[in-house]
Amino acid sequence: MSDATDLFFDAFANKNRFRILVELMNKEQCVGELQKSLNIEQTHLSHDLRCLLNCKFINVRKEGRKRIYSINKETKELVDEVTKHVKRYETYLNKCGILKEEDGRI
Amino acid sequence: MSDATDLFFDAFANKNRFRILVELMNKEQCVGELQKSLNIEQTHLSHDLRCLLNCKFINVRKEGRKRIYSINKETKELVDEVTKHVKRYETYLNKCGILKEEDGRI
DNA sequence: TTTATATATGATTAAATTTTCATATATCAA
DNA sequence: TTGATATATGAAAATTTAATCATATATAAA
């Protein structure tokens, strides 16, 4: 696996960062708005946004003292794919023994 | 974000587990074969396989004392999507300041 | 030109995840 | 039925990652 794949997962596959991406699916938002809708602490949010921005999963533009973040087109498609997959496998995921201390051996 | 999405990422978004999925893209393989091609320690590999299996990202069948693992169709598509995305964003990912101690502010 | 608001940064602490270790089980072959 | 091979399991150690804290910067408004 390439080094880039590692970095991709570091950025994308994180509960909070993914929530940010989903939240940006509908409309672009500034940090304050994201803070409210996601209920993530401000500095934490900024760290995550910086990460997503560095990897170009999202874009930013200034407007007064606000910074408006938007998701980019390709990332959007990927988020859709993942969402679709999760829906399809929801049942299995929810009874996954590893994470839920259950036991479903073969 | 749904609980299932959390579980999805726990299973899918892991360097080694993703390497396993990629390795299974071409052909089904038993644990021993995976061990050689990926150079992951046996017990570690088994843990990861169990995780992927629980979430139905892969399938297994017995053959003698071997267990042959194969990737399922939908997971395959998802792996393809991710690979495509990584290729497209490789440049940005590789210069991501968060993980590479570099600095690329706006 | 001082104060308030919006956001970012670096360093530390806290928490979660991965890796390893020691061992168990299951199947085949002798 | 014993020994060897293939794979799985649970618990502990090691490492990463996320969350928090204290503070900085940048812009706007007074």
PDB file of C-alpha atoms (C1' of nucleotides) in Angstrom:
ATOM      1  CA  MET A   1       0.000   0.000   0.000  1.00  0.00           C
ATOM      2  CA  SER A   2       1.274   3.407  -0.902  1.00  0.00           C
ATOM      3  CA  ASP A   3       2.162   6.001   1.643  1.00  0.00           C
ATOM      4  CA  ALA A   4      -0.622   8.161   0.213  1.00  0.00           C
ATOM      5  CA  THR A   5      -3.197   5.565   1.177  1.00  0.00           C
ATOM      6  CA  ASP A   6      -2.004   5.753   4.763  1.00  0.00           C
ATOM      7  CA  LEU A   7      -2.397   9.495   4.698  1.00  0.00           C
ATOM      8  CA  PHE A   8      -5.770   9.192   3.066  1.00  0.00           C
ATOM      9  CA  PHE A   9      -7.073   7.075   5.913  1.00  0.00           C
ATOM     10  CA  ASP A  10      -5.481   9.247   8.533  1.00  0.00           C
ATOM     11  CA  ALA A  11      -7.470  12.144   7.170  1.00  0.00           C
ATOM     12  CA  PHE A  12     -10.705  10.608   5.997  1.00  0.00           C
ATOM     13  CA  ALA A  13     -11.418   7.727   8.297  1.00  0.00           C
ATOM     14  CA  ASN A  14     -12.067   9.510  11.499  1.00  0.00           C
ATOM     15  CA  LYS A  15     -15.416   9.787  13.150  1.00  0.00           C
ATOM     16  CA  ASN A  16     -15.335  13.534  13.660  1.00  0.00           C
ATOM     17  CA  ARG A  17     -13.736  14.398  10.367  1.00  0.00           C
ATOM     18  CA  PHE A  18     -16.249  12.270   8.539  1.00  0.00           C
ATOM     19  CA  ARG A  19     -19.070  13.972  10.409  1.00  0.00           C
ATOM     20  CA  ILE A  20     -17.678  17.276   9.197  1.00  0.00           C
ATOM     21  CA  LEU A  21     -17.689  16.052   5.623  1.00  0.00           C
ATOM     22  CA  VAL A  22     -21.268  14.823   5.918  1.00  0.00           C
ATOM     23  CA  GLU A  23     -22.305  18.126   7.435  1.00  0.00           C
ATOM     24  CA  LEU A  24     -20.751  19.969   4.508  1.00  0.00           C
ATOM     25  CA  MET A  25     -22.610  17.816   1.987  1.00  0.00           C
ATOM     26  CA  ASN A  26     -25.666  20.060   2.049  1.00  0.00           C
ATOM     27  CA  LYS A  27     -24.152  23.490   2.299  1.00  0.00           C
ATOM     28  CA  GLU A  28     -20.892  25.309   2.904  1.00  0.00           C
ATOM     29  CA  GLN A  29     -20.461  26.545   6.466  1.00  0.00           C
ATOM     30  CA  CYS A  30     -18.181  28.638   8.601  1.00  0.00           C
ATOM     31  CA  VAL A  31     -16.455  27.275  11.693  1.00  0.00           C
ATOM     32  CA  GLY A  32     -19.035  28.706  14.067  1.00  0.00           C
ATOM     33  CA  GLU A  33     -21.890  27.059  12.221  1.00  0.00           C
ATOM     34  CA  LEU A  34     -20.121  23.711  12.159  1.00  0.00           C
ATOM     35  CA  GLN A  35     -19.432  24.069  15.831  1.00  0.00           C
ATOM     36  CA  LYS A  36     -23.125  24.410  16.549  1.00  0.00           C
ATOM     37  CA  SER A  37     -24.369  21.695  14.253  1.00  0.00           C
ATOM     38  CA  LEU A  38     -21.737  19.159  15.245  1.00  0.00           C
ATOM     39  CA  ASN A  39     -21.191  20.140  18.829  1.00  0.00           C
ATOM     40  CA  ILE A  40     -17.432  19.819  18.619  1.00  0.00           C
ATOM     41  CA  GLU A  41     -15.214  22.133  20.611  1.00  0.00           C
ATOM     42  CA  GLN A  42     -13.746  24.975  18.574  1.00  0.00           C
ATOM     43  CA  THR A  43     -10.048  24.204  18.746  1.00  0.00           C
ATOM     44  CA  HIS A  44     -10.704  20.574  18.083  1.00  0.00           C
ATOM     45  CA  LEU A  45     -12.787  21.490  15.064  1.00  0.00           C
ATOM     46  CA  SER A  46     -10.064  23.762  13.742  1.00  0.00           C
ATOM     47  CA  HIS A  47      -7.520  20.975  13.982  1.00  0.00           C
ATOM     48  CA  ASP A  48      -9.766  18.643  12.031  1.00  0.00           C
ATOM     49  CA  LEU A  49     -10.564  21.268   9.421  1.00  0.00           C
ATOM     50  CA  ARG A  50      -6.910  21.970   8.898  1.00  0.00           C
ATOM     51  CA  CYS A  51      -6.306  18.284   8.329  1.00  0.00           C
ATOM     52  CA  LEU A  52      -9.112  17.947   5.795  1.00  0.00           C
ATOM     53  CA  LEU A  53      -7.993  21.121   4.075  1.00  0.00           C
ATOM     54  CA  ASN A  54      -4.403  20.030   3.765  1.00  0.00           C
ATOM     55  CA  CYS A  55      -5.520  16.948   1.946  1.00  0.00           C
ATOM     56  CA  LYS A  56      -7.841  19.011  -0.248  1.00  0.00           C
ATOM     57  CA  PHE A  57     -10.952  17.159   0.851  1.00  0.00           C
ATOM     58  CA  ILE A  58     -12.469  20.538   1.564  1.00  0.00           C
ATOM     59  CA  ASN A  59     -11.936  24.110   0.404  1.00  0.00           C
ATOM     60  CA  VAL A  60     -12.008  27.373   2.254  1.00  0.00           C
ATOM     61  CA  ARG A  61     -12.654  31.006   1.453  1.00  0.00           C
ATOM     62  CA  LYS A  62     -12.539  34.090   3.629  1.00  0.00           C
ATOM     63  CA  GLU A  63     -15.494  36.347   4.198  1.00  0.00           C
ATOM     64  CA  GLY A  64     -14.844  39.054   6.722  1.00  0.00           C
ATOM     65  CA  ARG A  65     -13.436  37.378   9.766  1.00  0.00           C
ATOM     66  CA  LYS A  66     -15.149  34.151   8.979  1.00  0.00           C
ATOM     67  CA  ARG A  67     -13.796  31.223   7.062  1.00  0.00           C
ATOM     68  CA  ILE A  68     -16.301  29.352   4.983  1.00  0.00           C
ATOM     69  CA  TYR A  69     -15.575  25.711   4.359  1.00  0.00           C
ATOM     70  CA  SER A  70     -17.020  23.630   1.550  1.00  0.00           C
ATOM     71  CA  ILE A  71     -16.585  20.029   0.504  1.00  0.00           C
ATOM     72  CA  ASN A  72     -15.075  19.340  -2.881  1.00  0.00           C
ATOM     73  CA  LYS A  73     -16.832  17.423  -5.611  1.00  0.00           C
ATOM     74  CA  GLU A  74     -14.804  14.212  -5.606  1.00  0.00           C
ATOM     75  CA  THR A  75     -14.881  13.944  -1.839  1.00  0.00           C
ATOM     76  CA  LYS A  76     -18.628  14.296  -2.019  1.00  0.00           C
ATOM     77  CA  GLU A  77     -18.856  11.291  -4.317  1.00  0.00           C
ATOM     78  CA  LEU A  78     -16.703   9.276  -1.967  1.00  0.00           C
ATOM     79  CA  VAL A  79     -18.813  10.188   1.047  1.00  0.00           C
ATOM     80  CA  ASP A  80     -21.847   9.048  -0.927  1.00  0.00           C
ATOM     81  CA  GLU A  81     -20.224   5.721  -1.725  1.00  0.00           C
ATOM     82  CA  VAL A  82     -19.338   5.120   1.894  1.00  0.00           C
ATOM     83  CA  THR A  83     -22.780   6.074   3.103  1.00  0.00           C
ATOM     84  CA  LYS A  84     -24.300   3.677   0.595  1.00  0.00           C
ATOM     85  CA  HIS A  85     -22.042   0.870   1.734  1.00  0.00           C
ATOM     86  CA  VAL A  86     -22.735   1.463   5.397  1.00  0.00           C
ATOM     87  CA  LYS A  87     -26.466   1.347   4.763  1.00  0.00           C
ATOM     88  CA  ARG A  88     -26.100  -1.928   2.903  1.00  0.00           C
ATOM     89  CA  TYR A  89     -24.001  -3.570   5.633  1.00  0.00           C
ATOM     90  CA  GLU A  90     -25.549  -1.922   8.632  1.00  0.00           C
ATOM     91  CA  THR A  91     -26.875  -5.161  10.066  1.00  0.00           C
ATOM     92  CA  TYR A  92     -23.525  -6.914   9.978  1.00  0.00           C
ATOM     93  CA  LEU A  93     -21.659  -3.884  11.234  1.00  0.00           C
ATOM     94  CA  ASN A  94     -23.999  -3.563  14.153  1.00  0.00           C
ATOM     95  CA  LYS A  95     -23.444  -7.072  15.279  1.00  0.00           C
ATOM     96  CA  CYS A  96     -19.696  -7.035  14.744  1.00  0.00           C
ATOM     97  CA  GLY A  97     -18.256  -9.084  17.569  1.00  0.00           C
ATOM     98  CA  ILE A  98     -14.906  -7.380  17.693  1.00  0.00           C
ATOM     99  CA  LEU A  99     -16.157  -4.028  18.804  1.00  0.00           C
ATOM    100  CA  LYS A 100     -19.291  -4.981  20.635  1.00  0.00           C
ATOM    101  CA  GLU A 101     -17.924  -7.675  22.912  1.00  0.00           C
ATOM    102  CA  GLU A 102     -20.183 -10.215  21.343  1.00  0.00           C
ATOM    103  CA  ASP A 103     -19.195 -13.528  19.902  1.00  0.00           C
ATOM    104  CA  GLY A 104     -19.982 -14.762  16.426  1.00  0.00           C
ATOM    105  CA  ARG A 105     -17.355 -17.292  15.459  1.00  0.00           C
ATOM    106  CA  ILE A 106     -17.650 -19.444  12.383  1.00  0.00           C
TER     107      ILE A 106
ATOM    108  CA  MET B   1     -23.392   9.948  12.156  1.00  0.00           C
ATOM    109  CA  SER B   2     -24.837   6.545  12.763  1.00  0.00           C
ATOM    110  CA  ASP B   3     -23.222   4.005  15.007  1.00  0.00           C
ATOM    111  CA  ALA B   4     -22.801   1.782  11.970  1.00  0.00           C
ATOM    112  CA  THR B   5     -20.597   4.375  10.312  1.00  0.00           C
ATOM    113  CA  ASP B   6     -18.316   4.302  13.338  1.00  0.00           C
ATOM    114  CA  LEU B   7     -18.098   0.554  13.082  1.00  0.00           C
ATOM    115  CA  PHE B   8     -17.519   0.780   9.366  1.00  0.00           C
ATOM    116  CA  PHE B   9     -14.479   2.952   9.854  1.00  0.00           C
ATOM    117  CA  ASP B  10     -13.193   0.861  12.709  1.00  0.00           C
ATOM    118  CA  ALA B  11     -13.134  -2.093  10.377  1.00  0.00           C
ATOM    119  CA  PHE B  12     -12.268  -0.606   7.001  1.00  0.00           C
ATOM    120  CA  ALA B  13     -10.031   2.323   7.685  1.00  0.00           C
ATOM    121  CA  ASN B  14      -6.997   0.612   9.002  1.00  0.00           C
ATOM    122  CA  LYS B  15      -3.730   0.347   7.157  1.00  0.00           C
ATOM    123  CA  ASN B  16      -3.286  -3.373   7.582  1.00  0.00           C
ATOM    124  CA  ARG B  17      -6.889  -4.319   7.078  1.00  0.00           C
ATOM    125  CA  PHE B  18      -7.003  -2.269   3.903  1.00  0.00           C
ATOM    126  CA  ARG B  19      -3.822  -3.934   2.683  1.00  0.00           C
ATOM    127  CA  ILE B  20      -5.550  -7.267   3.227  1.00  0.00           C
ATOM    128  CA  LEU B  21      -8.522  -6.141   1.164  1.00  0.00           C
ATOM    129  CA  VAL B  22      -6.269  -4.942  -1.640  1.00  0.00           C
ATOM    130  CA  GLU B  23      -4.365  -8.216  -1.564  1.00  0.00           C
ATOM    131  CA  LEU B  24      -7.628 -10.128  -1.896  1.00  0.00           C
ATOM    132  CA  MET B  25      -8.705  -8.061  -4.912  1.00  0.00           C
ATOM    133  CA  ASN B  26      -6.891 -10.336  -7.352  1.00  0.00           C
ATOM    134  CA  LYS B  27      -7.465 -13.742  -5.865  1.00  0.00           C
ATOM    135  CA  GLU B  28      -8.766 -15.510  -2.786  1.00  0.00           C
ATOM    136  CA  GLN B  29      -6.052 -16.628  -0.385  1.00  0.00           C
ATOM    137  CA  CYS B  30      -5.543 -18.612   2.760  1.00  0.00           C
ATOM    138  CA  VAL B  31      -3.993 -17.155   5.898  1.00  0.00           C
ATOM    139  CA  GLY B  32      -0.551 -18.531   5.161  1.00  0.00           C
ATOM    140  CA  GLU B  33      -0.489 -16.983   1.712  1.00  0.00           C
ATOM    141  CA  LEU B  34      -1.612 -13.624   3.049  1.00  0.00           C
ATOM    142  CA  GLN B  35       1.036 -13.846   5.703  1.00  0.00           C
ATOM    143  CA  LYS B  36       3.731 -14.217   3.080  1.00  0.00           C
ATOM    144  CA  SER B  37       2.490 -11.598   0.673  1.00  0.00           C
ATOM    145  CA  LEU B  38       1.769  -8.987   3.337  1.00  0.00           C
ATOM    146  CA  ASN B  39       4.442  -9.860   5.844  1.00  0.00           C
ATOM    147  CA  ILE B  40       2.126  -9.495   8.806  1.00  0.00           C
ATOM    148  CA  GLU B  41       2.568 -11.692  11.835  1.00  0.00           C
ATOM    149  CA  GLN B  42       0.120 -14.630  11.974  1.00  0.00           C
ATOM    150  CA  THR B  43      -1.861 -13.800  15.110  1.00  0.00           C
ATOM    151  CA  HIS B  44      -2.122 -10.209  14.065  1.00  0.00           C
ATOM    152  CA  LEU B  45      -3.408 -11.232  10.669  1.00  0.00           C
ATOM    153  CA  SER B  46      -5.996 -13.520  12.229  1.00  0.00           C
ATOM    154  CA  HIS B  47      -7.294 -10.694  14.387  1.00  0.00           C
ATOM    155  CA  ASP B  48      -7.679  -8.457  11.369  1.00  0.00           C
ATOM    156  CA  LEU B  49      -9.322 -11.173   9.303  1.00  0.00           C
ATOM    157  CA  ARG B  50     -11.819 -11.845  12.035  1.00  0.00           C
ATOM    158  CA  CYS B  51     -12.704  -8.183  12.125  1.00  0.00           C
ATOM    159  CA  LEU B  52     -13.201  -7.945   8.361  1.00  0.00           C
ATOM    160  CA  LEU B  53     -15.183 -11.163   8.381  1.00  0.00           C
ATOM    161  CA  ASN B  54     -17.511 -10.047  11.144  1.00  0.00           C
ATOM    162  CA  CYS B  55     -18.438  -7.015   9.126  1.00  0.00           C
ATOM    163  CA  LYS B  56     -18.875  -9.164   6.011  1.00  0.00           C
ATOM    164  CA  PHE B  57     -16.233  -7.308   4.041  1.00  0.00           C
ATOM    165  CA  ILE B  58     -14.736 -10.691   3.271  1.00  0.00           C
ATOM    166  CA  ASN B  59     -15.915 -14.292   3.141  1.00  0.00           C
ATOM    167  CA  VAL B  60     -14.282 -17.503   4.201  1.00  0.00           C
ATOM    168  CA  ARG B  61     -14.492 -21.146   3.314  1.00  0.00           C
ATOM    169  CA  LYS B  62     -12.718 -24.163   4.729  1.00  0.00           C
ATOM    170  CA  GLU B  63     -10.509 -26.422   2.693  1.00  0.00           C
ATOM    171  CA  GLY B  64      -8.737 -29.051   4.709  1.00  0.00           C
ATOM    172  CA  ARG B  65      -7.067 -27.279   7.551  1.00  0.00           C
ATOM    173  CA  LYS B  66      -6.809 -24.079   5.584  1.00  0.00           C
ATOM    174  CA  ARG B  67      -9.240 -21.216   5.550  1.00  0.00           C
ATOM    175  CA  ILE B  68      -9.569 -19.439   2.264  1.00  0.00           C
ATOM    176  CA  TYR B  69     -10.582 -15.809   2.425  1.00  0.00           C
ATOM    177  CA  SER B  70     -12.116 -13.822  -0.408  1.00  0.00           C
ATOM    178  CA  ILE B  71     -13.290 -10.248  -0.735  1.00  0.00           C
ATOM    179  CA  ASN B  72     -16.954  -9.653  -1.423  1.00  0.00           C
ATOM    180  CA  LYS B  73     -18.245  -7.816  -4.472  1.00  0.00           C
ATOM    181  CA  GLU B  74     -19.436  -4.596  -2.856  1.00  0.00           C
ATOM    182  CA  THR B  75     -16.295  -4.219  -0.784  1.00  0.00           C
ATOM    183  CA  LYS B  76     -14.326  -4.608  -3.975  1.00  0.00           C
ATOM    184  CA  GLU B  77     -16.138  -1.669  -5.516  1.00  0.00           C
ATOM    185  CA  LEU B  78     -15.447   0.435  -2.468  1.00  0.00           C
ATOM    186  CA  VAL B  79     -11.769  -0.439  -2.493  1.00  0.00           C
ATOM    187  CA  ASP B  80     -11.694   0.616  -6.142  1.00  0.00           C
ATOM    188  CA  GLU B  81     -13.314   3.954  -5.314  1.00  0.00           C
ATOM    189  CA  VAL B  82     -10.834   4.644  -2.559  1.00  0.00           C
ATOM    190  CA  THR B  83      -7.891   3.667  -4.705  1.00  0.00           C
ATOM    191  CA  LYS B  84      -9.117   5.991  -7.432  1.00  0.00           C
ATOM    192  CA  HIS B  85      -9.498   8.842  -4.972  1.00  0.00           C
ATOM    193  CA  VAL B  86      -6.073   8.298  -3.464  1.00  0.00           C
ATOM    194  CA  LYS B  87      -4.485   8.351  -6.904  1.00  0.00           C
ATOM    195  CA  ARG B  88      -6.239  11.604  -7.727  1.00  0.00           C
ATOM    196  CA  TYR B  89      -5.223  13.327  -4.497  1.00  0.00           C
ATOM    197  CA  GLU B  90      -1.841  11.735  -4.029  1.00  0.00           C
ATOM    198  CA  THR B  91       0.048  14.989  -4.407  1.00  0.00           C
ATOM    199  CA  TYR B  92      -1.943  16.781  -1.749  1.00  0.00           C
ATOM    200  CA  LEU B  93      -1.941  13.831   0.585  1.00  0.00           C
ATOM    201  CA  ASN B  94       1.794  13.525   0.324  1.00  0.00           C
ATOM    202  CA  LYS B  95       2.361  17.075   1.315  1.00  0.00           C
ATOM    203  CA  CYS B  96      -0.185  17.082   4.130  1.00  0.00           C
ATOM    204  CA  GLY B  97       1.321  19.181   6.867  1.00  0.00           C
ATOM    205  CA  ILE B  98      -0.463  17.544   9.745  1.00  0.00           C
ATOM    206  CA  LEU B  99       1.194  14.203   9.436  1.00  0.00           C
ATOM    207  CA  LYS B 100       4.463  15.115   7.838  1.00  0.00           C
ATOM    208  CA  GLU B 101       5.531  17.898  10.200  1.00  0.00           C
ATOM    209  CA  GLU B 102       5.532  20.334   7.334  1.00  0.00           C
ATOM    210  CA  ASP B 103       3.762  23.640   7.145  1.00  0.00           C
ATOM    211  CA  GLY B 104       1.317  24.700   4.476  1.00  0.00           C
ATOM    212  CA  ARG B 105      -0.968  27.322   5.949  1.00  0.00           C
ATOM    213  CA  ILE B 106      -3.308  29.378   3.849  1.00  0.00           C
TER     214      ILE B 106
ATOM    215  C1'  DT C   1      -5.904  52.189  18.533  1.00  0.00           C
ATOM    216  C1'  DT C   2      -8.416  49.509  21.845  1.00  0.00           C
ATOM    217  C1'  DT C   3     -11.862  45.916  22.345  1.00  0.00           C
ATOM    218  C1'  DA C   4     -14.473  42.070  20.776  1.00  0.00           C
ATOM    219  C1'  DT C   5     -15.220  38.261  17.691  1.00  0.00           C
ATOM    220  C1'  DA C   6     -13.808  34.336  14.789  1.00  0.00           C
ATOM    221  C1'  DT C   7     -10.568  31.092  14.009  1.00  0.00           C
ATOM    222  C1'  DA C   8      -5.870  28.783  14.321  1.00  0.00           C
ATOM    223  C1'  DT C   9      -1.843  26.782  16.603  1.00  0.00           C
ATOM    224  C1'  DG C  10       1.325  23.999  19.620  1.00  0.00           C
ATOM    225  C1'  DA C  11       1.859  21.366  23.558  1.00  0.00           C
ATOM    226  C1'  DT C  12      -0.033  18.337  26.873  1.00  0.00           C
ATOM    227  C1'  DT C  13      -3.217  14.934  28.623  1.00  0.00           C
ATOM    228  C1'  DA C  14      -6.426  11.325  27.947  1.00  0.00           C
ATOM    229  C1'  DA C  15      -8.202   7.582  25.426  1.00  0.00           C
ATOM    230  C1'  DA C  16      -8.311   4.194  21.924  1.00  0.00           C
ATOM    231  C1'  DT C  17      -6.076   1.078  18.814  1.00  0.00           C
ATOM    232  C1'  DT C  18      -2.605  -1.876  17.199  1.00  0.00           C
ATOM    233  C1'  DT C  19       0.910  -5.208  18.002  1.00  0.00           C
ATOM    234  C1'  DT C  20       2.791  -8.857  20.449  1.00  0.00           C
ATOM    235  C1'  DC C  21       2.803 -12.861  23.496  1.00  0.00           C
ATOM    236  C1'  DA C  22       1.398 -17.017  25.263  1.00  0.00           C
ATOM    237  C1'  DT C  23      -1.708 -20.430  24.315  1.00  0.00           C
ATOM    238  C1'  DA C  24      -5.828 -22.839  22.394  1.00  0.00           C
ATOM    239  C1'  DT C  25      -8.254 -25.392  18.782  1.00  0.00           C
ATOM    240  C1'  DA C  26      -8.987 -27.917  14.646  1.00  0.00           C
ATOM    241  C1'  DT C  27      -7.531 -30.903  10.982  1.00  0.00           C
ATOM    242  C1'  DC C  28      -4.529 -33.952   8.730  1.00  0.00           C
ATOM    243  C1'  DA C  29      -0.887 -37.504   8.382  1.00  0.00           C
ATOM    244  C1'  DA C  30       1.748 -41.119  10.284  1.00  0.00           C
TER     245       DA C  30
ATOM    246  C1'  DT D   1      -3.909 -41.388  19.182  1.00  0.00           C
ATOM    247  C1'  DT D   2       0.255 -38.792  18.701  1.00  0.00           C
ATOM    248  C1'  DG D   3       2.725 -35.295  16.290  1.00  0.00           C
ATOM    249  C1'  DA D   4       2.772 -31.623  13.023  1.00  0.00           C
ATOM    250  C1'  DT D   5       0.594 -27.885  10.542  1.00  0.00           C
ATOM    251  C1'  DA D   6      -2.743 -24.050  10.010  1.00  0.00           C
ATOM    252  C1'  DT D   7      -5.307 -20.823  12.165  1.00  0.00           C
ATOM    253  C1'  DA D   8      -7.731 -18.479  16.164  1.00  0.00           C
ATOM    254  C1'  DT D   9      -8.156 -16.344  20.721  1.00  0.00           C
ATOM    255  C1'  DG D  10      -7.610 -13.373  24.983  1.00  0.00           C
ATOM    256  C1'  DA D  11      -4.867 -10.497  27.580  1.00  0.00           C
ATOM    257  C1'  DA D  12      -0.959  -7.319  28.118  1.00  0.00           C
ATOM    258  C1'  DA D  13       2.265  -4.083  26.294  1.00  0.00           C
ATOM    259  C1'  DA D  14       3.323  -0.562  23.030  1.00  0.00           C
ATOM    260  C1'  DT D  15       2.043   2.946  20.083  1.00  0.00           C
ATOM    261  C1'  DT D  16      -1.156   6.203  17.890  1.00  0.00           C
ATOM    262  C1'  DT D  17      -4.669   9.266  17.810  1.00  0.00           C
ATOM    263  C1'  DA D  18      -7.994  12.306  19.580  1.00  0.00           C
ATOM    264  C1'  DA D  19      -9.400  15.788  22.967  1.00  0.00           C
ATOM    265  C1'  DT D  20      -8.231  19.568  25.798  1.00  0.00           C
ATOM    266  C1'  DC D  21      -5.819  23.671  27.386  1.00  0.00           C
ATOM    267  C1'  DA D  22      -3.576  27.832  27.071  1.00  0.00           C
ATOM    268  C1'  DT D  23      -2.604  31.120  23.846  1.00  0.00           C
ATOM    269  C1'  DA D  24      -1.857  33.398  19.278  1.00  0.00           C
ATOM    270  C1'  DT D  25      -3.460  35.801  15.120  1.00  0.00           C
ATOM    271  C1'  DA D  26      -6.457  38.232  12.108  1.00  0.00           C
ATOM    272  C1'  DT D  27     -10.332  41.071  11.110  1.00  0.00           C
ATOM    273  C1'  DA D  28     -13.912  44.189  12.231  1.00  0.00           C
ATOM    274  C1'  DA D  29     -16.251  47.500  15.061  1.00  0.00           C
ATOM    275  C1'  DA D  30     -16.309  51.096  18.480  1.00  0.00           C
TER     276       DA D  30
END
